[in-house]
Coordinates of C-alpha atoms in Angstrom, one line a residue:
Chain A
M421 CA -18.7 -21.2 47.1
E422 CA -19.3 -19.0 44.0
A423 CA -19.6 -15.2 44.4
P424 CA -22.7 -13.6 43.1
L425 CA -22.6 -12.4 39.5
P426 CA -22.1 -8.7 40.0
R427 CA -19.3 -9.4 42.4
R428 CA -17.6 -11.7 39.9
L429 CA -18.0 -9.1 37.2
I430 CA -16.3 -6.4 39.3
S431 CA -13.5 -8.7 40.2
T432 CA -12.6 -9.5 36.6
P433 CA -9.8 -7.2 35.3
V434 CA -12.1 -6.0 32.5
A435 CA -14.8 -4.4 34.6
G436 CA -12.8 -1.3 35.5
P437 CA -11.7 -0.5 31.9
L438 CA -15.2 -1.2 30.6
A439 CA -16.7 1.2 33.1
A440 CA -14.1 3.8 32.0
L441 CA -15.0 3.2 28.4
V442 CA -18.8 3.6 29.0
L443 CA -18.3 6.7 31.1
A444 CA -16.1 8.2 28.4
C445 CA -18.7 7.5 25.7
L446 CA -21.4 9.1 27.9
F447 CA -19.2 12.2 28.5
F448 CA -18.4 12.7 24.8
G449 CA -22.0 11.9 23.8
L450 CA -23.2 14.8 26.0
N451 CA -20.5 17.2 24.6
S452 CA -20.7 16.5 20.9
A453 CA -23.8 16.0 18.8
Q454 CA -21.7 13.9 16.3
F455 CA -20.4 11.4 18.8
F456 CA -23.3 9.0 19.2
T457 CA -23.8 8.1 15.6
G458 CA -23.2 4.8 13.8
P459 CA -20.8 6.2 11.3
N460 CA -18.7 7.7 14.1
F461 CA -18.5 4.4 16.1
S462 CA -17.5 2.7 12.8
L463 CA -14.8 5.3 12.4
I464 CA -13.4 4.7 15.9
I465 CA -13.2 1.0 15.3
Q466 CA -11.4 1.6 12.0
Q467 CA -9.0 3.9 13.7
V468 CA -8.1 1.4 16.5
M469 CA -8.0 -1.7 14.4
V470 CA -4.3 -1.6 13.6
V471 CA -3.0 -0.8 17.1
G472 CA -5.7 -3.1 18.5
T473 CA -4.5 -6.1 16.4
L474 CA -0.9 -5.3 17.3
A475 CA -2.0 -5.3 20.9
I476 CA -3.4 -8.8 20.6
G477 CA 0.2 -10.0 20.0
Q478 CA 1.5 -7.7 22.7
T479 CA -1.1 -9.1 25.1
L480 CA 0.1 -12.7 24.5
I481 CA 3.7 -11.7 25.1
I482 CA 2.9 -9.6 28.2
L483 CA 0.9 -12.5 29.6
T484 CA 4.2 -14.5 29.6
A485 CA 5.8 -11.6 31.5
G486 CA 7.6 -10.4 28.4
I487 CA 7.3 -7.2 26.4
D488 CA 7.6 -6.4 22.7
L489 CA 9.1 -3.1 21.7
A490 CA 9.5 -4.2 18.0
C491 CA 5.9 -4.9 17.1
G492 CA 5.3 -1.7 15.3
A493 CA 8.5 -2.0 13.4
I494 CA 7.8 -5.6 12.4
M495 CA 4.4 -4.5 11.2
A496 CA 5.9 -1.7 9.1
F497 CA 8.4 -4.1 7.5
G498 CA 5.6 -6.7 6.8
G499 CA 3.6 -3.9 5.1
I500 CA 6.5 -2.9 2.9
V501 CA 7.3 -6.5 2.0
M502 CA 3.7 -7.3 0.9
T503 CA 3.3 -4.1 -1.0
K504 CA 6.7 -4.0 -2.7
L505 CA 6.5 -7.7 -3.7
A506 CA 3.1 -7.2 -5.2
V507 CA 3.7 -3.8 -6.9
D508 CA 7.4 -3.6 -7.7
S509 CA 8.3 -7.3 -8.1
G510 CA 5.0 -8.2 -9.8
L511 CA 4.4 -11.2 -7.5
P512 CA 0.7 -12.5 -7.4
P513 CA -0.9 -10.5 -4.6
L514 CA -1.8 -13.6 -2.6
L515 CA 1.9 -14.7 -2.6
A516 CA 3.1 -11.3 -1.6
L517 CA 0.6 -11.2 1.2
A518 CA 1.8 -14.7 2.4
A519 CA 5.4 -13.5 2.2
G520 CA 4.6 -10.5 4.4
L521 CA 2.9 -12.6 7.0
A522 CA 5.7 -15.1 6.9
V523 CA 8.4 -12.4 7.4
C524 CA 6.5 -11.0 10.4
A525 CA 6.2 -14.5 12.0
A526 CA 9.9 -15.2 11.3
F527 CA 10.9 -12.1 13.3
G528 CA 8.6 -13.2 16.1
L529 CA 10.4 -16.6 15.9
V530 CA 13.8 -15.0 16.1
N531 CA 12.7 -12.9 19.1
G532 CA 11.4 -16.0 20.8
L533 CA 14.6 -18.0 20.2
L534 CA 16.8 -15.2 21.5
V535 CA 14.6 -14.9 24.6
T536 CA 14.6 -18.7 25.4
R537 CA 17.9 -20.0 24.0
I538 CA 20.3 -17.3 25.1
S539 CA 18.1 -16.2 28.0
L540 CA 18.1 -12.5 27.0
P541 CA 15.5 -10.3 28.6
P542 CA 12.6 -9.7 26.2
F543 CA 13.1 -5.9 26.7
I544 CA 16.6 -6.1 25.3
V545 CA 15.9 -8.6 22.5
T546 CA 13.0 -6.5 21.2
L547 CA 14.8 -3.2 21.6
G548 CA 17.6 -4.5 19.4
M549 CA 15.1 -6.0 17.0
L550 CA 13.2 -2.6 16.8
N551 CA 16.4 -1.0 15.4
V552 CA 17.2 -3.9 13.1
V553 CA 13.7 -4.1 11.6
F554 CA 13.4 -0.3 11.4
A555 CA 16.6 -0.2 9.4
L556 CA 15.7 -3.1 7.2
T557 CA 12.4 -1.4 6.4
H558 CA 14.2 1.8 5.3
I559 CA 16.9 -0.1 3.3
Y560 CA 14.4 -2.4 1.5
S561 CA 11.9 0.3 0.8
N562 CA 14.6 2.8 -0.3
E563 CA 12.5 5.3 1.8
Q564 CA 9.9 5.2 -0.9
T565 CA 6.1 4.9 -0.2
V566 CA 4.6 2.1 -2.3
T567 CA 1.4 3.2 -4.1
E568 CA -1.2 1.7 -6.5
L569 CA -1.8 -1.5 -4.6
P570 CA -3.6 -4.5 -5.9
A571 CA -7.2 -5.0 -4.7
L572 CA -6.4 -7.9 -2.5
L573 CA -4.2 -5.8 -0.2
T574 CA -6.7 -3.0 0.1
F575 CA -9.8 -5.2 0.4
L576 CA -10.0 -5.0 4.2
G577 CA -10.3 -1.2 3.9
Q578 CA -13.5 -1.6 1.8
T579 CA -16.8 -1.2 3.5
F580 CA -20.2 -3.0 3.7
Q581 CA -23.5 -1.6 4.8
L582 CA -24.7 -2.4 8.3
G583 CA -28.0 -0.6 8.7
Q584 CA -27.2 3.0 7.9
T585 CA -23.5 2.6 8.6
N586 CA -20.6 1.7 6.5
V587 CA -18.3 -0.8 8.3
T588 CA -14.9 -1.9 7.0
Y589 CA -14.2 -5.5 6.6
G590 CA -11.0 -4.9 8.6
S591 CA -13.0 -3.8 11.6
L592 CA -14.9 -7.1 11.4
L593 CA -11.7 -9.1 11.1
T594 CA -10.2 -7.3 14.1
I595 CA -13.2 -8.2 16.3
L596 CA -13.1 -11.8 15.1
L597 CA -9.4 -12.0 16.0
F598 CA -10.1 -10.7 19.5
L599 CA -12.9 -13.3 19.9
L600 CA -10.6 -16.0 18.6
F601 CA -7.8 -15.2 21.0
A602 CA -10.3 -14.7 23.9
Y603 CA -11.3 -18.3 23.2
L604 CA -7.8 -19.6 22.8
L605 CA -6.6 -18.0 26.0
G606 CA -9.7 -18.7 28.0
S607 CA -10.8 -22.1 27.0
T608 CA -7.9 -24.2 25.8
A609 CA -5.0 -26.0 27.5
W610 CA -2.6 -23.8 25.5
G611 CA -4.2 -20.7 27.0
R612 CA -3.9 -22.0 30.6
H613 CA -0.3 -22.8 29.9
V614 CA 0.4 -19.2 28.8
Y615 CA -1.1 -17.9 32.1
A616 CA 0.8 -20.5 34.1
L617 CA 4.1 -19.4 32.3
G618 CA 3.5 -15.8 33.1
N619 CA 2.6 -16.5 36.8
S620 CA 5.7 -18.6 37.4
P621 CA 7.9 -20.1 34.7
E622 CA 9.5 -22.4 37.3
V623 CA 6.2 -23.8 38.5
A624 CA 5.0 -24.1 34.9
R625 CA 8.1 -26.1 34.0
L626 CA 7.8 -28.4 37.0
T627 CA 4.2 -29.2 36.1
G628 CA 5.4 -30.5 32.8
I629 CA 4.8 -27.5 30.5
R630 CA 7.5 -27.2 27.9
T631 CA 8.1 -23.6 28.7
R632 CA 10.8 -22.8 26.1
R633 CA 8.7 -24.2 23.3
L634 CA 5.6 -22.4 24.6
T635 CA 7.5 -19.1 24.7
V636 CA 8.9 -19.4 21.2
G637 CA 5.4 -20.3 20.0
V638 CA 3.9 -17.2 21.7
Y639 CA 6.4 -14.9 20.1
T640 CA 6.0 -16.5 16.7
L641 CA 2.2 -16.3 16.9
A642 CA 2.5 -12.7 18.0
G643 CA 4.6 -12.1 14.9
L644 CA 2.0 -13.6 12.7
V645 CA -0.6 -11.3 14.3
Y646 CA 1.6 -8.3 13.5
G647 CA 1.5 -9.5 9.9
I648 CA -2.2 -9.3 10.0
A649 CA -1.9 -5.9 11.5
A650 CA 0.3 -5.0 8.6
L651 CA -2.4 -6.0 6.1
L652 CA -4.9 -4.0 8.1
L653 CA -2.6 -1.0 8.0
V654 CA -1.9 -1.3 4.3
S655 CA -5.6 -1.6 3.5
R656 CA -6.5 1.3 5.8
T657 CA -4.0 3.8 4.3
G658 CA -4.0 2.4 0.8
V659 CA -0.2 2.6 0.6
G660 CA 2.9 0.8 1.9
D661 CA 4.5 3.3 4.2
P662 CA 8.1 2.8 5.5
Q663 CA 7.5 5.5 8.2
A664 CA 4.6 3.6 9.7
G665 CA 4.4 2.1 13.2
Q666 CA 7.0 4.2 14.9
T667 CA 5.0 4.8 18.0
D668 CA 2.8 1.8 17.7
N669 CA 5.0 -0.3 20.0
L670 CA 4.2 2.0 22.9
D671 CA 0.6 2.5 21.7
S672 CA 0.0 -1.2 21.8
I673 CA 1.4 -1.5 25.3
T674 CA -0.9 1.4 26.3
A675 CA -3.9 -0.6 25.0
V676 CA -2.8 -3.7 27.0
V677 CA -2.2 -1.8 30.2
L678 CA -5.5 0.3 29.9
G679 CA -7.2 -3.0 29.4
G680 CA -6.2 -4.2 32.8
T681 CA -3.5 -6.7 31.9
S682 CA -0.7 -6.8 34.4
L683 CA 2.7 -5.9 33.0
F684 CA 4.2 -8.5 35.3
G685 CA 2.5 -11.4 33.4
G686 CA 0.0 -14.1 34.1
R687 CA -3.0 -11.8 34.7
G688 CA -5.3 -10.2 32.2
L689 CA -7.8 -10.7 29.4
V690 CA -7.4 -10.1 25.7
L691 CA -10.9 -8.6 25.5
G692 CA -9.6 -6.1 28.1
T693 CA -7.0 -5.1 25.5
L694 CA -9.9 -4.4 23.0
V695 CA -11.5 -2.2 25.6
G696 CA -8.1 -0.5 26.2
A697 CA -7.6 0.2 22.5
L698 CA -11.2 1.6 22.3
I699 CA -10.6 3.9 25.3
V700 CA -7.7 5.5 23.4
G701 CA -9.7 5.7 20.2
V702 CA -12.8 7.1 21.9
F703 CA -10.7 9.8 23.7
R704 CA -8.9 10.8 20.5
N705 CA -12.1 11.0 18.5
G706 CA -14.2 12.6 21.2
L707 CA -11.7 15.2 22.1
Q708 CA -11.2 16.0 18.4
L709 CA -14.9 16.4 17.9
M710 CA -14.9 18.8 20.8
G711 CA -12.1 20.8 19.2
V712 CA -9.4 19.9 21.7
P713 CA -5.9 20.0 20.2
S714 CA -4.1 16.6 19.9
I715 CA -1.4 17.5 22.4
Y716 CA -4.1 17.2 25.1
Q717 CA -5.0 13.7 23.8
T718 CA -1.4 12.7 24.4
L719 CA -1.5 14.3 27.9
I720 CA -4.7 12.5 28.8
T721 CA -3.5 9.1 27.5
G722 CA -0.4 9.4 29.5
I723 CA -2.3 10.1 32.7
L724 CA -4.7 7.2 32.0
V725 CA -1.8 4.8 31.6
I726 CA -0.2 5.8 34.9
L727 CA -3.6 5.6 36.7
A728 CA -4.3 2.2 35.1
V729 CA -1.0 0.7 36.4
A730 CA -1.6 2.3 39.8
V731 CA -5.0 0.5 39.9
D732 CA -3.3 -2.8 39.0
Q733 CA -0.7 -2.3 41.8
L734 CA -3.2 -1.2 44.4
S735 CA -5.6 -4.1 43.7
R736 CA -2.6 -6.6 43.9
R737 CA -1.6 -5.2 47.2
R738 CA -5.2 -5.6 48.5
M739 CA -5.2 -9.3 47.3
R740 CA -2.2 -10.1 49.4
Chain B
M1192 CA -13.6 -2.0 44.7
N1193 CA -11.8 -2.4 41.5
A1194 CA -14.4 -0.6 39.4
K1195 CA -14.3 2.6 41.5
L1196 CA -10.8 3.6 40.9
P1197 CA -11.1 3.8 37.1
A1198 CA -14.1 6.0 37.6
G1199 CA -11.7 8.3 39.4
I1200 CA -9.4 8.1 36.4
L1201 CA -12.2 9.2 34.2
V1202 CA -13.2 12.2 36.3
T1203 CA -9.6 13.5 36.3
A1204 CA -9.2 13.0 32.6
L1205 CA -12.5 14.6 31.8
L1206 CA -11.7 17.6 33.9
L1207 CA -8.5 18.0 31.9
A1208 CA -10.5 17.6 28.7
G1209 CA -12.7 20.4 29.9
C1210 CA -9.8 22.7 30.5
G1211 CA -8.4 22.0 27.0
G1212 CA -11.5 22.7 25.0
N1213 CA -12.2 26.3 24.2
G1214 CA -15.9 26.4 24.1
Q1215 CA -18.3 23.6 23.3
S1216 CA -19.6 24.0 19.8
A1217 CA -21.8 21.0 19.3
T1218 CA -24.8 23.1 18.9
S1219 CA -23.4 26.3 17.3
A1220 CA -23.6 26.9 13.6
T1221 CA -20.1 28.4 13.3
P1222 CA -18.4 26.9 10.3
K1223 CA -15.3 24.9 11.2
V1224 CA -11.9 24.8 9.7
G1225 CA -9.3 22.1 10.5
L1226 CA -5.5 22.5 10.6
I1227 CA -3.3 19.4 10.6
T1228 CA 0.4 20.0 11.0
K1229 CA 3.3 17.5 11.0
T1230 CA 4.0 17.9 14.7
E1231 CA 2.6 20.0 17.6
T1232 CA 6.0 21.2 18.8
N1233 CA 8.0 22.5 15.9
P1234 CA 8.0 26.3 16.2
F1235 CA 7.2 26.6 12.4
F1236 CA 3.9 24.8 13.0
V1237 CA 3.3 26.6 16.3
K1238 CA 3.5 29.9 14.3
M1239 CA 1.3 28.4 11.6
K1240 CA -1.4 27.5 14.2
E1241 CA -1.2 31.0 15.6
G1242 CA -1.8 32.5 12.2
A1243 CA -4.7 30.2 11.6
Q1244 CA -6.2 31.0 15.0
K1245 CA -6.0 34.7 14.3
A1246 CA -7.5 34.4 10.8
A1247 CA -10.2 32.1 12.1
Q1248 CA -11.3 34.6 14.7
A1249 CA -11.3 37.4 12.2
G1250 CA -13.3 35.3 9.7
G1251 CA -15.9 34.0 12.2
L1252 CA -14.7 30.4 11.9
E1253 CA -14.0 27.8 14.6
L1254 CA -10.5 26.3 14.3
M1255 CA -9.8 22.6 15.1
S1256 CA -6.2 21.5 15.2
A1257 CA -4.4 18.2 15.2
A1258 CA -0.9 16.9 14.5
G1259 CA 1.2 13.8 14.3
K1260 CA 3.5 12.7 17.1
F1261 CA 6.6 12.8 14.9
D1262 CA 7.5 14.1 11.5
G1263 CA 6.3 11.3 9.1
D1264 CA 3.4 10.2 11.3
N1265 CA 1.0 9.5 8.5
A1266 CA -1.5 7.4 10.5
A1267 CA -2.2 10.2 13.0
Q1268 CA -2.8 12.6 10.1
I1269 CA -5.3 10.2 8.5
T1270 CA -7.1 9.8 11.8
A1271 CA -7.2 13.6 12.2
I1272 CA -8.7 14.0 8.7
E1273 CA -11.4 11.4 9.5
N1274 CA -12.3 12.9 12.8
M1275 CA -12.5 16.4 11.3
V1276 CA -14.7 15.3 8.5
A1277 CA -16.9 13.6 11.1
A1278 CA -17.0 16.8 13.1
G1279 CA -18.4 18.5 9.9
V1280 CA -15.5 20.9 9.0
K1281 CA -15.9 23.0 5.8
G1282 CA -12.2 22.8 5.0
I1283 CA -9.0 21.2 6.1
L1284 CA -5.5 22.8 5.9
I1285 CA -2.8 20.2 6.0
T1286 CA 1.0 20.0 6.0
P1287 CA 1.4 16.5 4.8
S1288 CA 4.0 14.4 6.6
D1289 CA 4.1 11.8 3.9
T1290 CA 3.3 13.4 0.7
K1291 CA 2.2 10.2 -1.1
A1292 CA 0.7 8.2 1.7
I1293 CA -1.8 10.8 2.8
V1294 CA -3.4 11.1 -0.7
P1295 CA -6.1 8.4 -0.3
A1296 CA -7.4 10.0 2.9
I1297 CA -7.5 13.4 1.4
K1298 CA -9.4 12.1 -1.5
K1299 CA -12.1 10.7 0.9
A1300 CA -12.4 14.0 2.6
R1301 CA -12.8 15.8 -0.7
D1302 CA -15.4 13.3 -1.9
A1303 CA -17.3 14.2 1.3
G1304 CA -17.4 17.8 0.0
V1305 CA -14.6 19.2 2.2
L1306 CA -12.1 21.8 0.7
V1307 CA -8.6 20.5 1.3
I1308 CA -5.6 22.9 1.0
A1309 CA -2.0 21.9 1.4
L1310 CA 0.2 24.3 3.4
D1311 CA 4.0 24.4 3.1
T1312 CA 4.4 21.0 1.5
P1313 CA 2.7 19.8 -1.7
T1314 CA 1.2 16.4 -1.9
E1315 CA 2.2 14.0 -4.7
P1316 CA 0.6 14.5 -7.1
Q1317 CA 0.1 18.2 -6.3
D1318 CA -3.5 18.2 -7.5
A1319 CA -4.6 15.7 -4.8
T1320 CA -5.5 18.8 -2.9
D1321 CA -7.7 21.7 -4.1
A1322 CA -5.0 24.2 -3.6
L1323 CA -1.4 24.7 -2.3
F1324 CA -0.1 27.7 -0.3
A1325 CA 3.6 27.3 0.1
T1326 CA 7.1 28.7 -0.2
D1327 CA 8.8 28.1 -3.5
N1328 CA 11.5 25.9 -1.9
F1329 CA 13.6 25.7 -5.1
K1330 CA 13.7 29.5 -5.2
A1331 CA 14.6 29.6 -1.5
G1332 CA 17.6 27.4 -2.2
E1333 CA 18.5 29.3 -5.3
L1334 CA 18.6 32.6 -3.4
I1335 CA 21.2 31.3 -0.9
G1336 CA 23.1 29.7 -3.8
Q1337 CA 23.4 33.0 -5.6
Y1338 CA 24.4 34.7 -2.4
A1339 CA 27.1 32.1 -1.6
K1340 CA 28.4 32.4 -5.2
A1341 CA 28.8 36.2 -4.8
A1342 CA 30.1 36.0 -1.3
M1343 CA 32.8 33.5 -2.2
A1344 CA 34.1 36.1 -4.7
G1345 CA 35.8 33.7 -7.0
K1346 CA 37.5 31.7 -4.2
P1347 CA 37.4 28.0 -5.2
A1348 CA 34.6 26.4 -3.2
K1349 CA 34.7 23.2 -1.2
I1350 CA 31.0 22.6 -0.3
A1351 CA 29.4 20.5 2.4
T1352 CA 25.6 20.1 2.1
L1353 CA 23.7 19.2 5.2
D1354 CA 20.5 17.9 3.8
L1355 CA 17.1 16.8 5.2
A1356 CA 16.5 13.1 4.5
P1357 CA 16.0 10.9 1.4
G1358 CA 12.7 11.0 -0.3
I1359 CA 11.4 14.3 1.1
T1360 CA 10.7 16.8 -1.6
V1361 CA 11.2 20.0 0.4
G1362 CA 14.8 19.0 1.2
Q1363 CA 15.4 17.9 -2.3
L1364 CA 14.1 21.1 -3.8
R1365 CA 16.2 23.4 -1.5
H1366 CA 19.3 21.3 -2.2
D1367 CA 18.7 21.4 -6.0
G1368 CA 17.9 25.1 -5.9
F1369 CA 21.1 25.9 -4.0
L1370 CA 23.3 24.0 -6.5
K1371 CA 21.5 25.8 -9.4
G1372 CA 22.0 29.2 -7.7
F1373 CA 25.6 28.5 -7.0
G1374 CA 26.0 27.2 -10.5
V1375 CA 27.3 23.7 -10.0
P1376 CA 25.7 20.4 -11.1
E1377 CA 24.9 17.6 -8.8
G1378 CA 27.9 15.4 -8.3
D1379 CA 30.4 18.2 -9.0
P1380 CA 33.8 17.6 -7.4
S1381 CA 33.5 20.8 -5.4
I1382 CA 30.8 19.1 -3.3
V1383 CA 33.1 17.4 -0.8
C1384 CA 30.5 16.1 1.6
S1385 CA 26.7 15.5 1.8
L1386 CA 24.9 14.2 4.9
D1387 CA 21.4 14.0 6.2
T1388 CA 20.4 15.9 9.4
R1389 CA 16.6 15.5 9.5
G1390 CA 16.7 19.3 10.2
D1391 CA 17.9 18.6 13.7
Q1392 CA 20.6 20.7 15.5
A1393 CA 22.3 17.7 17.2
K1394 CA 22.4 15.7 14.0
G1395 CA 23.6 18.7 12.1
Q1396 CA 26.5 19.0 14.5
T1397 CA 27.4 15.4 14.2
A1398 CA 27.2 15.6 10.4
M1399 CA 29.5 18.6 10.3
E1400 CA 32.0 16.9 12.6
N1401 CA 32.1 14.0 10.2
C1402 CA 32.4 16.2 7.2
L1403 CA 35.3 18.0 8.8
Q1404 CA 37.0 14.7 9.3
K1405 CA 36.5 13.8 5.7
A1406 CA 37.3 17.2 4.2
P1407 CA 39.1 19.5 6.7
D1408 CA 39.5 22.3 4.1
L1409 CA 35.8 22.7 3.3
N1410 CA 34.8 26.4 3.2
L1411 CA 31.1 26.6 2.3
V1412 CA 28.2 24.9 4.1
Y1413 CA 24.7 24.7 2.8
T1414 CA 22.1 23.6 5.4
I1415 CA 18.5 22.6 5.0
N1416 CA 17.4 24.8 7.9
E1417 CA 18.9 26.9 10.7
P1418 CA 18.9 24.3 13.5
A1419 CA 21.2 22.2 11.2
A1420 CA 23.2 25.4 10.5
L1421 CA 23.7 26.1 14.2
G1422 CA 24.8 22.5 14.7
A1423 CA 27.3 23.0 11.9
Y1424 CA 28.5 26.3 13.5
T1425 CA 29.1 24.5 16.9
A1426 CA 31.2 21.8 15.1
L1427 CA 33.1 24.4 13.2
K1428 CA 33.8 26.5 16.3
A1429 CA 35.2 23.5 18.1
K1430 CA 37.8 23.3 15.3
G1431 CA 38.4 27.1 15.3
R1432 CA 37.0 27.2 11.7
E1433 CA 33.9 29.4 12.4
K1434 CA 35.4 32.5 10.9
D1435 CA 36.6 31.2 7.5
V1436 CA 33.7 28.9 6.6
L1437 CA 30.5 30.4 5.1
I1438 CA 27.2 29.0 6.3
V1439 CA 24.0 29.6 4.4
S1440 CA 20.6 28.3 5.3
V1441 CA 16.8 28.3 4.7
D1442 CA 13.8 28.9 7.0
G1443 CA 13.9 32.3 8.7
G1444 CA 12.9 31.2 12.2
C1445 CA 13.5 33.8 14.9
T1446 CA 16.4 31.9 16.5
G1447 CA 17.9 31.4 13.0
T1448 CA 17.5 35.1 12.1
R1449 CA 19.2 36.1 15.3
A1450 CA 22.0 33.7 14.4
V1451 CA 22.3 35.7 11.1
Q1452 CA 22.4 38.9 13.0
S1453 CA 25.2 37.6 15.2
G1454 CA 27.1 36.4 12.2
Q1455 CA 27.0 32.7 12.9
I1456 CA 25.0 32.2 9.7
A1457 CA 25.9 34.4 6.7
A1458 CA 22.4 34.4 5.1
T1459 CA 19.1 32.6 5.2
S1460 CA 16.0 32.4 3.0
Q1461 CA 13.0 33.4 5.1
Q1462 CA 9.6 31.8 4.6
Y1463 CA 6.2 32.8 6.0
P1464 CA 4.1 30.1 7.7
L1465 CA 1.8 32.6 9.3
K1466 CA 0.9 33.8 5.8
M1467 CA 0.3 30.3 4.6
A1468 CA -2.2 29.6 7.4
E1469 CA -3.9 33.0 7.1
N1470 CA -4.4 32.5 3.4
G1471 CA -5.7 29.0 4.0
V1472 CA -8.2 30.0 6.6
K1473 CA -9.4 32.9 4.4
A1474 CA -9.9 30.5 1.5
V1475 CA -12.0 28.2 3.7
A1476 CA -14.1 31.1 5.0
E1477 CA -14.7 32.1 1.4
F1478 CA -15.8 28.6 0.6
A1479 CA -18.1 28.4 3.6
K1480 CA -19.7 31.7 2.6
N1481 CA -20.3 31.3 -1.1
G1482 CA -19.1 27.8 -2.1
Q1483 CA -16.1 29.2 -4.1
K1484 CA -13.2 26.7 -3.9
A1485 CA -9.6 27.9 -3.9
S1486 CA -7.3 26.3 -6.5
G1487 CA -3.8 26.1 -7.9
Y1488 CA -0.6 27.1 -6.3
T1489 CA -0.1 30.3 -4.3
D1490 CA 3.5 31.3 -3.6
T1491 CA 3.6 32.8 -0.1
G1492 CA 7.0 34.3 -0.8
V1493 CA 10.6 34.0 0.3
T1494 CA 13.1 36.7 1.2
L1495 CA 16.9 36.5 1.5
I1496 CA 18.0 37.8 5.0
T1497 CA 21.6 39.0 5.6
D1498 CA 23.5 41.8 7.1
R1499 CA 26.4 41.4 4.7
A1500 CA 24.6 42.0 1.4
V1501 CA 26.5 41.2 -1.8
P1502 CA 26.1 43.0 -5.1
G1503 CA 23.6 41.6 -7.5
V1504 CA 21.5 39.6 -5.0
E1505 CA 18.5 41.3 -3.6
A1506 CA 18.3 41.0 0.2
K1507 CA 16.7 42.5 3.4
D1508 CA 18.6 43.0 6.6
T1509 CA 18.0 41.2 9.9
A1510 CA 15.9 44.0 11.3
F1511 CA 13.3 43.1 8.6
G1512 CA 14.0 39.4 9.2
L1513 CA 13.3 39.7 13.0
A1514 CA 10.1 41.7 12.4
N1515 CA 8.8 38.9 10.1
C1516 CA 10.3 35.8 11.6
W1517 CA 8.4 32.9 13.1
G1518 CA 9.0 30.8 16.2

């Protein structure tokens, strides 16, 4: 028998985060005259699009009960590769972009192979990869920021008019990506396999899912998504920045966790991750508009994460 | 059931937010000034914020502040600029973490009519901001170079330089200034060891240990700042070399100045973050009042601090240094 609709909404893992997001918006709307404006919401989406996109890849990996500590570093390397190839090596921008995406996907592939072929824990693989990729970024970039980018690499940072509000193409792409992955995870056989893998790899294997290949695919796809995040980052800042992404691995995990996805795999929704990323963005923006120093933003984000995981644990205990 | 707990999260967080904010200003017409530093925690920037707060109170402005999570956190500084512009600030004072990468974001703020002033660190190019209030870092290096030259009194020098990190102008300028003041070119054989410390005490200590392995007879150490100098001192002391190696530094933080007083560091070039912030806030107040924009470079001064003055190099003692130090 199917539960009534309100009941079902509450039992989805996104309901809690969504309620938190709406309440936060109401709170900041009451406290700051500038908060409830089109341009400000457009700004918040711009500010979360890079971490949000990274967090799509992170969600995929966490759903398989893995974790990716290298995502921010891979993104930074991808950004340097596409900008340096286009500016310093004079490659056609489209090729440079493709190379950047390919490099990111390749690192995802290597992560996936190490996790499946040598059975290393994802935490260790990606911790090692974090250092490898970080170093490669600094070696390859020679610690130099790349400027004067071709239009193709900054296009996503341009805006179009939506009513009275300027919206960046990157924001639009980010939302489309979330919808695409919501579809892939929610309505395809591949998506069901990812959940099955995260719930129990052994059961998944016995039901005929090729779990190794699936895992490698997930890590590679996540890498490709980091490449798109790299393009978003480059177009947002207008430069190739070797220092970028240093805390984005943890920020992306924050978005996933705040979005109600379980760190133990198999449970969660990618749209929850979008909500999680928006919660962080709304708090940062709203607190800044109220004149609260950024150290309090860090404090509050930390508390939110602990509480979100506590909620996940408590609701699991109740389910048993 | 699920939905109720997150509501609890929110209440807690919002209460905290309430504690953090000093006065809601959504409706007030007080002009706002933003201060964006590299990090929240470095004492140099803590002092800068203090100076800005004081000057803002005196000038009838409301201060908003923000910072990156680490030195080099460009994304956080961009986000802070955007949010401050959205909040309607008259001017932004920024210590750029990445001097090139921040430029497009600054341009957008200036296009929106906001006065942008760089503090401490110039952007590249320097005219990307309306004005710059900073220490002359080359001169700061030059002063300790001249001091070291006189203090060595003709003894052949074997120099170790404990630098900042590649590609950061502040570190490069101090290093170059030191060599100019000491009178040796880059690459001179008397420079026996050069390592990066990121201005960190633990990394400074490691760097000095490694330099001592490479060149046990070194006798002069240039350091990018006093934390690096104190790290070097610890390493030298472990080898029993702390008495016969001269350490010179730049910054003038209170901990560093006390280290000059106790003789761990021979001399340091003191800079004045409080003054940078005060001048910056005053310039924004001026702009809010009559639309006059500050421009160009304002040298906020640098003073050589030592208790063992040498002839021919102007210096103040540590009593002066401690009265004017930051941190």
